[in-house]
Short mmCIF file of C-alpha atoms in Angstrom, two decimals:
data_model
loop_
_atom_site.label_atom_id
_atom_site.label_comp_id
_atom_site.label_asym_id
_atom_site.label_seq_id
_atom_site.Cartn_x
_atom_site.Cartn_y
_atom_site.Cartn_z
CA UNK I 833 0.00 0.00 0.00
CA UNK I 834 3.10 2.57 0.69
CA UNK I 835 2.93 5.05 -2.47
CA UNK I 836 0.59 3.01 -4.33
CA UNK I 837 -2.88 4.27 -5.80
CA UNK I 838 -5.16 0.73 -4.64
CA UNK I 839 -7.61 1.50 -2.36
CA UNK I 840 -5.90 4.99 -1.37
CA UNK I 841 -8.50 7.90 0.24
CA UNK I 842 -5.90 10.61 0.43
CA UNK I 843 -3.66 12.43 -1.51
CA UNK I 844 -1.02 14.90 -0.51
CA UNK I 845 0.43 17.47 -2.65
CA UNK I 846 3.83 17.39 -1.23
CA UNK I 847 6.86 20.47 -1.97
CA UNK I 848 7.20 23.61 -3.15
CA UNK I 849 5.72 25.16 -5.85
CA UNK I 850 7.54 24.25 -9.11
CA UNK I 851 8.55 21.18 -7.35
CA UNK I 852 5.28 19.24 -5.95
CA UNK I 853 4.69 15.70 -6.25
CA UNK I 854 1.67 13.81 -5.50
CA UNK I 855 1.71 11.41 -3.28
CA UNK I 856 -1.51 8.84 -2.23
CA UNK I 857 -2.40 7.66 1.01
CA UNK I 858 -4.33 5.66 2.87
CA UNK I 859 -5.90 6.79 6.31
CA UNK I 860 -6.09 4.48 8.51
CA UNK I 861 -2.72 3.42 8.14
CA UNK I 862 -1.27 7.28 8.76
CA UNK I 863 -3.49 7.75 11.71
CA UNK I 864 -2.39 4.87 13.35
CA UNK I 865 1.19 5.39 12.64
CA UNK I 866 0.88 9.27 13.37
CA UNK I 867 -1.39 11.20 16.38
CA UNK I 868 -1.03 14.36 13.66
CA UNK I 869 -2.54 12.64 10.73
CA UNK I 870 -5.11 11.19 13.46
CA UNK I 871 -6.11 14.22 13.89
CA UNK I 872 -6.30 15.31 10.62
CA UNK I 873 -8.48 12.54 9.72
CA UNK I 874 -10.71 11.80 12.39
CA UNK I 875 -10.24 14.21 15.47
CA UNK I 876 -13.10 16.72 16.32
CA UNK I 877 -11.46 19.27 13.61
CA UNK I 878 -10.99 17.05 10.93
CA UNK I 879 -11.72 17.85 7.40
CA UNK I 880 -13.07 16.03 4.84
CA UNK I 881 -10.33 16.98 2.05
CA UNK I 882 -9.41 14.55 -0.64
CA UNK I 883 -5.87 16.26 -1.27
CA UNK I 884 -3.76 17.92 1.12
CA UNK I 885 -1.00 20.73 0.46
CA UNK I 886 2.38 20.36 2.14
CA UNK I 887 4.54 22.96 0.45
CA UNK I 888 7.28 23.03 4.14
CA UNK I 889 8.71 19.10 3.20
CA UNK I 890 10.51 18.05 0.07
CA UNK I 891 9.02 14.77 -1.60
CA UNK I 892 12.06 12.62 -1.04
CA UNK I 893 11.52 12.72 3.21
CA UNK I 894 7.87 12.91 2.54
CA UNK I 895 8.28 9.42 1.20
CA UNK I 896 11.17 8.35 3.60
CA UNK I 897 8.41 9.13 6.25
CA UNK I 898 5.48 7.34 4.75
CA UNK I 899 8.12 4.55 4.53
CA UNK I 900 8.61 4.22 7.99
CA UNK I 901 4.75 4.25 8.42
CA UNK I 902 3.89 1.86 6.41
CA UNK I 903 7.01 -0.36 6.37
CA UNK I 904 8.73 -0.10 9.40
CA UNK I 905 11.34 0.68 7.28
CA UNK I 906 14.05 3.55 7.77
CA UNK I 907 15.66 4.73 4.76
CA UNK I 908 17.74 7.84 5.09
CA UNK I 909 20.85 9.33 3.26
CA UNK I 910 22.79 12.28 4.30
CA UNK I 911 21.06 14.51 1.35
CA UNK I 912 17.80 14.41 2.96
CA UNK I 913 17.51 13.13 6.06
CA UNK I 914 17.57 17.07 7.80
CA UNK I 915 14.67 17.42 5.62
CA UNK I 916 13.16 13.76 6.75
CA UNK I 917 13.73 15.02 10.55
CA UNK I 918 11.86 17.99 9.56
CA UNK I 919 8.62 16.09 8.57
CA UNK I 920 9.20 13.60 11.46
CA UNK I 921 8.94 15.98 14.18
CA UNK I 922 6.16 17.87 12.18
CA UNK I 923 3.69 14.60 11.83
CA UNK I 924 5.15 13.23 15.43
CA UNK I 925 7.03 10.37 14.39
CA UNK I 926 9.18 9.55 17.06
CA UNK I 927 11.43 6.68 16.35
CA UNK I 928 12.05 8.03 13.02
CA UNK I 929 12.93 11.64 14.42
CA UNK I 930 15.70 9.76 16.69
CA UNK I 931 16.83 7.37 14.34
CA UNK I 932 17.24 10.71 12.04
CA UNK I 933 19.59 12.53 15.13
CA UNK I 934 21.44 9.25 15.38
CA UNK I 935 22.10 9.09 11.91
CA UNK I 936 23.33 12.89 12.21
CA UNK I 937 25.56 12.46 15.12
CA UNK I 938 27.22 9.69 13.56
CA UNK I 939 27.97 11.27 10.09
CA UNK I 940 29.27 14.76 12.56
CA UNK I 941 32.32 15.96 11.92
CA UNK I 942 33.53 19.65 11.25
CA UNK I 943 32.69 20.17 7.85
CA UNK I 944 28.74 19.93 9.01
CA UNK I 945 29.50 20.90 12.52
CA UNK I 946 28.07 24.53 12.32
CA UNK I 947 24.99 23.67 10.03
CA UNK I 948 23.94 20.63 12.39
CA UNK I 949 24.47 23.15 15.45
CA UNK I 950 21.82 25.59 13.71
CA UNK I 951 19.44 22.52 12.95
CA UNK I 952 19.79 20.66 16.28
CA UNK I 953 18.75 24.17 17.82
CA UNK I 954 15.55 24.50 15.12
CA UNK I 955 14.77 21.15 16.48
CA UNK I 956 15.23 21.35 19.95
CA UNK I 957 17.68 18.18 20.08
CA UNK I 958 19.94 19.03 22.92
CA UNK I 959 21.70 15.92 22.71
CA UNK I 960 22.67 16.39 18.96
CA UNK I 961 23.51 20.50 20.12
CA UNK I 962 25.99 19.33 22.18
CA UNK I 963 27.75 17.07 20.34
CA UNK I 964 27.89 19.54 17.77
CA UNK I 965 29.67 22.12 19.98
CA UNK I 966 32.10 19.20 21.08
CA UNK I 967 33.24 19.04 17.79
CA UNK I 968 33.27 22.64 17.48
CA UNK I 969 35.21 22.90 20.09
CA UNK I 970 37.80 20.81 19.43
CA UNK I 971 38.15 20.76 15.94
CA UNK I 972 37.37 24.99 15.58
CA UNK I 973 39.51 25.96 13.08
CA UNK I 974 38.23 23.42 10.37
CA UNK I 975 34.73 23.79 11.80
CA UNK I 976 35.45 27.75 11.33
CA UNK I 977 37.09 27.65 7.80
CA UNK I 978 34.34 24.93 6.16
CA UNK I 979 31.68 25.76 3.98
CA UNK I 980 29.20 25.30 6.06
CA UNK I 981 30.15 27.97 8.47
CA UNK I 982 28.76 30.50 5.98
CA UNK I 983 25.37 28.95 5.88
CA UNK I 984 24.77 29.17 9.24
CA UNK I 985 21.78 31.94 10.52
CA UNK I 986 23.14 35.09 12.41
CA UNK I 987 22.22 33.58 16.19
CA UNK I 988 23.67 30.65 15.33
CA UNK I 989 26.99 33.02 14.12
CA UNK I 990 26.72 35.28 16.96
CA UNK I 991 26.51 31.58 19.33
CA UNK I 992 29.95 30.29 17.68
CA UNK I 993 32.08 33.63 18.43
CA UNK I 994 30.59 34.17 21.94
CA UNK I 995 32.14 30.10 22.30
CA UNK I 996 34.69 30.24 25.83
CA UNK I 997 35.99 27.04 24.54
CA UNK I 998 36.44 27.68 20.67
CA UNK I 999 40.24 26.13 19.78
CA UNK I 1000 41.19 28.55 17.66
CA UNK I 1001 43.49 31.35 16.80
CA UNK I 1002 41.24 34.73 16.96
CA UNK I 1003 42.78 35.50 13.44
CA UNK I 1004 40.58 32.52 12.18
CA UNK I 1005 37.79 33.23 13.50
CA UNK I 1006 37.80 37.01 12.67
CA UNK I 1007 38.51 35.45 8.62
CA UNK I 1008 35.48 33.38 9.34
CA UNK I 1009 33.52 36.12 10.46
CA UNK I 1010 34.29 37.71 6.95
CA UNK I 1011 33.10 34.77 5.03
CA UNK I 1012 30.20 34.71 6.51
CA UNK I 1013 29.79 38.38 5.66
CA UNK I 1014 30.14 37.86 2.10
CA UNK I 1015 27.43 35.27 2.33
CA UNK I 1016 24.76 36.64 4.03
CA UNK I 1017 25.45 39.89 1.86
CA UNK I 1018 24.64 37.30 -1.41
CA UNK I 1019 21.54 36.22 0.95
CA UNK I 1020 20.74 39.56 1.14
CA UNK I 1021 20.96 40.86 -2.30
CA UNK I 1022 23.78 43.34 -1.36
CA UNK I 1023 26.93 43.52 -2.94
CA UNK I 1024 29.55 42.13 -0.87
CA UNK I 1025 31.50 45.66 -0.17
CA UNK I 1026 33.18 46.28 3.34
CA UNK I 1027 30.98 48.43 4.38
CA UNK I 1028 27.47 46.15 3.72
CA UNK I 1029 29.76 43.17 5.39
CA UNK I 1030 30.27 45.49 8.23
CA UNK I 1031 26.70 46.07 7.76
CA UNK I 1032 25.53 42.41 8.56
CA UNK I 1033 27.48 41.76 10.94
CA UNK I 1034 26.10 43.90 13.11
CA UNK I 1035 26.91 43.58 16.88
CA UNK I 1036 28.45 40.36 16.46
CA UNK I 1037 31.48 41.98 15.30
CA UNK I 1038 32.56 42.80 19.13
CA UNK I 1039 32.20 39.41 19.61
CA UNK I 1040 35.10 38.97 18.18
CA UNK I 1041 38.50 39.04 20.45
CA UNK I 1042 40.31 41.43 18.32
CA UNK I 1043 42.67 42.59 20.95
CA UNK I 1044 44.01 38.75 22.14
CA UNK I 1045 45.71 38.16 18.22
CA UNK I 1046 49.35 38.59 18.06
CA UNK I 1047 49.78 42.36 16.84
CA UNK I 1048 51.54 40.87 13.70
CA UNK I 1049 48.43 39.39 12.67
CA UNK I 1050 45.95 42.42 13.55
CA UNK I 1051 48.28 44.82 11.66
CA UNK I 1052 48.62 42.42 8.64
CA UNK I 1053 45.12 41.53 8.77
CA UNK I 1054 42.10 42.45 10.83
CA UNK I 1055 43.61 46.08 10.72
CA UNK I 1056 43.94 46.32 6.79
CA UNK I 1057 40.36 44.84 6.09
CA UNK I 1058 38.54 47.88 6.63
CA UNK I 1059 36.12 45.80 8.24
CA UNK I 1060 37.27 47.85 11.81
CA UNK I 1061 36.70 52.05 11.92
CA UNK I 1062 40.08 53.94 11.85
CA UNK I 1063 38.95 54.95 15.69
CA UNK I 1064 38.40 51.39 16.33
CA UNK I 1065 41.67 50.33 14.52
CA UNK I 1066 43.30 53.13 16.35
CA UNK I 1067 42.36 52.44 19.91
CA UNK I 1068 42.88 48.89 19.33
CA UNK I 1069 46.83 49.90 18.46
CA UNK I 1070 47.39 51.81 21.19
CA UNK I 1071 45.70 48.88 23.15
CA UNK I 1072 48.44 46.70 22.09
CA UNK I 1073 51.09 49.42 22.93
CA UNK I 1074 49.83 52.28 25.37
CA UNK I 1075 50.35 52.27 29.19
CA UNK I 1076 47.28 54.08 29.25
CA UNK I 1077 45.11 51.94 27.39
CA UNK I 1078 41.85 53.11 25.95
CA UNK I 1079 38.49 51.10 26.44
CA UNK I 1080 37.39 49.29 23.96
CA UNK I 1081 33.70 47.52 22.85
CA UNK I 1082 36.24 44.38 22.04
CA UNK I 1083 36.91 41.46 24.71
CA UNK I 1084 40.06 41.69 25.58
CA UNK I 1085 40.36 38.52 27.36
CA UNK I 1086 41.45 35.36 25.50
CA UNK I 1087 39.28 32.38 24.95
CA UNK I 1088 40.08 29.49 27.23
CA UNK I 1089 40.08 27.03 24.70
CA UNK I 1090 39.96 23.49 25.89
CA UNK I 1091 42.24 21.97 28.24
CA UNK I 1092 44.42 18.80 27.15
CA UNK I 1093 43.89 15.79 28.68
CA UNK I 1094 47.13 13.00 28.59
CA UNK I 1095 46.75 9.30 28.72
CA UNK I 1096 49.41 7.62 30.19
CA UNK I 1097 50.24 3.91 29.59
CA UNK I 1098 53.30 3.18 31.29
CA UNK I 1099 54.06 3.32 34.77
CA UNK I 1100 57.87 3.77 35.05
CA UNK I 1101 60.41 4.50 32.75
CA UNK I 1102 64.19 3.86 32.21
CA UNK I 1103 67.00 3.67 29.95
CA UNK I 1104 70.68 1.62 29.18
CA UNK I 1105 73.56 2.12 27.03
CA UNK I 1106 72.79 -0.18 25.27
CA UNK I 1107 69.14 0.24 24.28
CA UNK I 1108 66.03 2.15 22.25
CA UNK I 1109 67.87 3.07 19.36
CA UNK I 1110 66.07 4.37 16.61
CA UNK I 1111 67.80 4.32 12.94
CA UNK I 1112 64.20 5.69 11.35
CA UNK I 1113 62.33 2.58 12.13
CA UNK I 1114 58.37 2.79 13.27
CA UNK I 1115 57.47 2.75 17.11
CA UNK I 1116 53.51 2.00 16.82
CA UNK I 1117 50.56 0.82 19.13
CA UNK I 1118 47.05 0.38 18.61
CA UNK I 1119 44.32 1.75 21.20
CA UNK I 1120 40.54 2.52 21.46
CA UNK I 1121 38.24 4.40 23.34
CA UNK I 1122 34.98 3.80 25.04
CA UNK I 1123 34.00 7.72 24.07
CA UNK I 1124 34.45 9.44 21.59
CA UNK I 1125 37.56 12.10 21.76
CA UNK I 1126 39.94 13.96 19.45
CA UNK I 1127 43.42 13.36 19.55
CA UNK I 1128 45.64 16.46 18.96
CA UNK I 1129 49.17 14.90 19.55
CA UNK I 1130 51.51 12.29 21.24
CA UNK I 1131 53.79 12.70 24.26
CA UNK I 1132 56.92 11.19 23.19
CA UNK I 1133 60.46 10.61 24.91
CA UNK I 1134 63.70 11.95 24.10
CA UNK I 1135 67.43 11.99 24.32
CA UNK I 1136 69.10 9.79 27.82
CA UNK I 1137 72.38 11.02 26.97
CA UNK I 1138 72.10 14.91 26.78
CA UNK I 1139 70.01 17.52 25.14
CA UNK I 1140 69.39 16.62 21.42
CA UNK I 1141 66.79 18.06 18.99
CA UNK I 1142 64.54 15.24 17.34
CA UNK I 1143 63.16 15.08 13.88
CA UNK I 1144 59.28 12.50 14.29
CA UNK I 1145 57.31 11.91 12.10
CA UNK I 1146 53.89 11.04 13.68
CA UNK I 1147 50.61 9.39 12.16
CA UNK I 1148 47.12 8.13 13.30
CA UNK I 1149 45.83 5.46 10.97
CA UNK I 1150 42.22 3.68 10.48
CA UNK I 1151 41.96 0.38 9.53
CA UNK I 1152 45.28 1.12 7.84
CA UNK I 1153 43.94 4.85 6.27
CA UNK I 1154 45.74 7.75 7.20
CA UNK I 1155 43.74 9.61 8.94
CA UNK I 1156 46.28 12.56 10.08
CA UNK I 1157 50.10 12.57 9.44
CA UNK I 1158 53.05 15.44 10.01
CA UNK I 1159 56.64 15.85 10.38
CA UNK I 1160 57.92 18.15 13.25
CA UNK I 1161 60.80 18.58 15.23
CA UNK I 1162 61.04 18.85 18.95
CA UNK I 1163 63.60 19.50 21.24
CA UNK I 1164 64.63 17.17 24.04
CA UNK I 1165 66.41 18.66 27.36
CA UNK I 1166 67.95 15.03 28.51
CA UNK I 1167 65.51 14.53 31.00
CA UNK I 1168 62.75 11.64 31.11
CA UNK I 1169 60.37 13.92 30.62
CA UNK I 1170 57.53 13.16 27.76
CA UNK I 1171 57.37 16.42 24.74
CA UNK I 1172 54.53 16.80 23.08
CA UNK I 1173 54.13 16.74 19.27
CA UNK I 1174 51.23 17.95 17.54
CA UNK I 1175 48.78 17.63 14.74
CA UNK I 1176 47.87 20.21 12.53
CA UNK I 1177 43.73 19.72 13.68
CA UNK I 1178 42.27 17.46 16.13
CA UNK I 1179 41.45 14.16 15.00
CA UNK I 1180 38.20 12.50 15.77
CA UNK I 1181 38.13 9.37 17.44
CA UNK I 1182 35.05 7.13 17.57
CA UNK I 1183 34.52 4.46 19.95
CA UNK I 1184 34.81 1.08 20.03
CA UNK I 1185 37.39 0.94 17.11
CA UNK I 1186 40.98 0.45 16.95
CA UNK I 1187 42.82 2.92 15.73
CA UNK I 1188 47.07 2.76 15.04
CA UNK I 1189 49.21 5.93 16.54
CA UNK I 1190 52.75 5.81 14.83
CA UNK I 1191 56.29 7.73 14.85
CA UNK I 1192 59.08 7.55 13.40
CA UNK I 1193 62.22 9.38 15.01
CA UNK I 1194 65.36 10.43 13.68
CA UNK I 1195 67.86 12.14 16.48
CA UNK I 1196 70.02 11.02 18.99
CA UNK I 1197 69.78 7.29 18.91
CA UNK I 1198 69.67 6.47 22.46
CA UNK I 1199 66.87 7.68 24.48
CA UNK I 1200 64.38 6.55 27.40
CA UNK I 1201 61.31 3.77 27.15
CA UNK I 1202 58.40 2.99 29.16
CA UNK I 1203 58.12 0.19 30.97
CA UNK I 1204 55.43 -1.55 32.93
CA UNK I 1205 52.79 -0.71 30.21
CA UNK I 1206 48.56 -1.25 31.00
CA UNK I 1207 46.34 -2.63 28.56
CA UNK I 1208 43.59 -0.29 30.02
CA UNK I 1209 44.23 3.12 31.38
CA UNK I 1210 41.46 5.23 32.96
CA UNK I 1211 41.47 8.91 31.82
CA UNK I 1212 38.46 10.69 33.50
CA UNK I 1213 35.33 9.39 32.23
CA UNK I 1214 37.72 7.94 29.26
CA UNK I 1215 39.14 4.62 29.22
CA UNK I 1216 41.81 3.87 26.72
CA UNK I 1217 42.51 0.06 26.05
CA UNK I 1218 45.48 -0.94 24.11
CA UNK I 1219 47.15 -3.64 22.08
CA UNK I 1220 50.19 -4.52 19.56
CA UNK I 1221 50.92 -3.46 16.41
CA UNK I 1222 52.25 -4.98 13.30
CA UNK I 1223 53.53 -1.59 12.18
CA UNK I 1224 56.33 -1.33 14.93
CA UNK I 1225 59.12 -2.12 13.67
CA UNK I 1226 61.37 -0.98 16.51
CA UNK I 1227 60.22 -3.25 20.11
CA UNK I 1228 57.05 -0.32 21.19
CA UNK I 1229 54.39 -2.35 21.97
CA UNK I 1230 51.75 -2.86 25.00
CA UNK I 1231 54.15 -3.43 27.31
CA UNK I 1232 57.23 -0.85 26.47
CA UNK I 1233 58.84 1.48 24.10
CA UNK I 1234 57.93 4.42 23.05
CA UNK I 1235 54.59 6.51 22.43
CA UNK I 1236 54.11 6.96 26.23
CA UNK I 1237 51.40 9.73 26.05
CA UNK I 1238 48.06 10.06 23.90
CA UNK I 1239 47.20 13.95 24.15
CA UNK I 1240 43.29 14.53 23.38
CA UNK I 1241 40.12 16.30 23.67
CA UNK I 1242 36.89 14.81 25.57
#
């Protein structure tokens, strides 16, 4: 009976004008799969109608909908299924509606971060909100510089750059603030001139912590873009280099950010003459989460023979797919210490999957190991479990060697 003509007393004119499609349905079946259409048919203010208008939902999640209604069946796909949440929360579908936020907080990430934040808002999903502003948070500067940032609505906008927590430099944000601009002067029908940015962004412009970049990038940047009023640029200088400094509509106090949190797995450490060389072979070991986190870096060890400077090059792998890779250099003072290497962004982490952290090192060949090493390690409300690798080449594995720390976001 789903989408077929037999026996069908209702039809439903479903989309926009241009783009309608009819659709026929049967009753009885809606009513009892949906209070709205129960009321629609057969409450006290029920009408009588034969066809029914729905311009607000697209055909495709119409369908998906009726679907689910008449099948049981839950078909979504990342095109439509906002639009499918849409029609689910406006007929009172339930178990569609979640399976719709579960499908959305599994396909997250920071390329639809910002839109989803908007939606989840719209739809009064806190859950799905605040997963959105956990990857937000951790993952701000891709978040900030996708394309979905500029399709975001102006509370939404004015939300992101009040953000405590945002991990970003306030250069970035201030260049996504201008992107935005440019968009919501296209939504607008203005032409996209400094002044009608200016224009659009309204208030939210303060909102931006112009006076916490490095002065190299406001007077390369935010100060050049005209964006700013030569009284506001002005102040803002002598902000940067007065004794006496002037008050300013700008918050001057940096962002927090989010706080890195270290896993551990190895409870002593030690070295010998005669031991942890390197040569440019791989130190690797696998690990997974219970929660899902972002991993920004490693803690690694260095030099047990004197200060030395250390060439790594560190990866995070998938199921054997790259997922994040870089080469950086960091400099050891002798001591058993752990030094932290980054990546460029945050890497999402989901749980319940292995994933592969690797280095490989190229300094002064002798340097300190972990010993004593934990399968499971209890980080806050995180617990890290961990296993071999076939990628080391070099002796790391569960329990010694090298890749002490796991630096993340929860």
């Amino acid at each position: 009976m789903y989408n077929n003509e037999m026996m069908a007393d209702v039809h439903f004119v479903v989309g926009p004008p241009g783009g309608t499609q009819r659709v026929p349905g049967h009753k009885y079946v809606l009513a009892v799969g949906s209070s709205v259409f129960h009321a629609m048919f057969y409450g006290e203010l029920a009408e009588g109608q034969d066809e029914i208008r729905i311009p607000d939902v697209e055909p495709p999640s119409f369908l998906a909908m009726l679907k689910y209604i008449y099948c049981d069946e839950i078909d979504l796909c990342a095109d439509t299924v906002l639009a499918t949440l849409y029609a689910a929360k406006k007929y009172i579908v339930p178990h569609l509606a979640r399976a719709c936020v579960n499908f959305l907080e599994t396909s997250l990430s920071a390329k639809n971060a910002c839109v989803l934040l908007s939606q989840s808002c719209l739809f009064e999903e806190p859950d799905l909100t605040q997963r959105c502003w956990e990857v937000i948070d951790a993952q701000a500067e891709l978040a900030l510089r996708s394309e979905g940032f500029c399709d975001i609505d102006t509370q939404t906008l004015e939300s992101i750059l009040r953000r405590e927590t945002l991990n970003a430099k306030e250069m970035v944000v201030f260049e996504a603030a201008l992107s935005w601009a440019e968009a919501e002067c296209q939504r607008q029908d203005l032409t996209p001139t400094i002044e009608n940015k200016r224009l659009v962004l309204g208030k939210a412009i303060y909102l931006i912590r112009i006076p916490t970049m490095a002065l190299e990038d406001f007077a390369n940047g935010a100060a050049q873009s005209g964006v700013l009023t030569l009284n506001e640029t002005n102040d803002i200088f002598l902000w940067y280099t007065a004794a006496n400094k002037p008050e300013l509509l700008f918050c001057t106090k940096p962002r927090k950010g989010l706080a890195p949190q270290r896993c551990h797995r190895f409870q002593s450490c030690a070295y010998r003459s005669n031991q942890w060389r390197y040569r440019g072979r791989c130190d690797s070991i696998q690990f997974a989460v219970d929660k899902r986190v972002f991993i920004a870096g490693f803690g690694l060890y260095g030099s047990s023979c004197g200060s030395a400077e250390y060439s790594a090059k560190i990866e995070l792998k998938r199921q054997g797919v790259p997922m994040a890779q870089r080469i950086i250099k960091y400099f050891s003072d002798g001591s058993s210490s752990t030094f932290p290497v980054w990546f460029d962004y945050p890497v999402q982490i989901e749980p319940d999957t292995f994933y592969t952290a690797s280095v490989v090192l190229d300094g002064n060949e002798l340097s300190y190991f972990g010993q004593e090493g934990m399968t499971e390690v209890q980080c806050g409300k995180v617990t890290f479990q961990f296993q071999c690798s076939s990628d080391s080449t070099n002796g790391t594995g569960v329990q010694g060697g090298q890749i002490p720390e796991l630096i993340f976001y929860a």
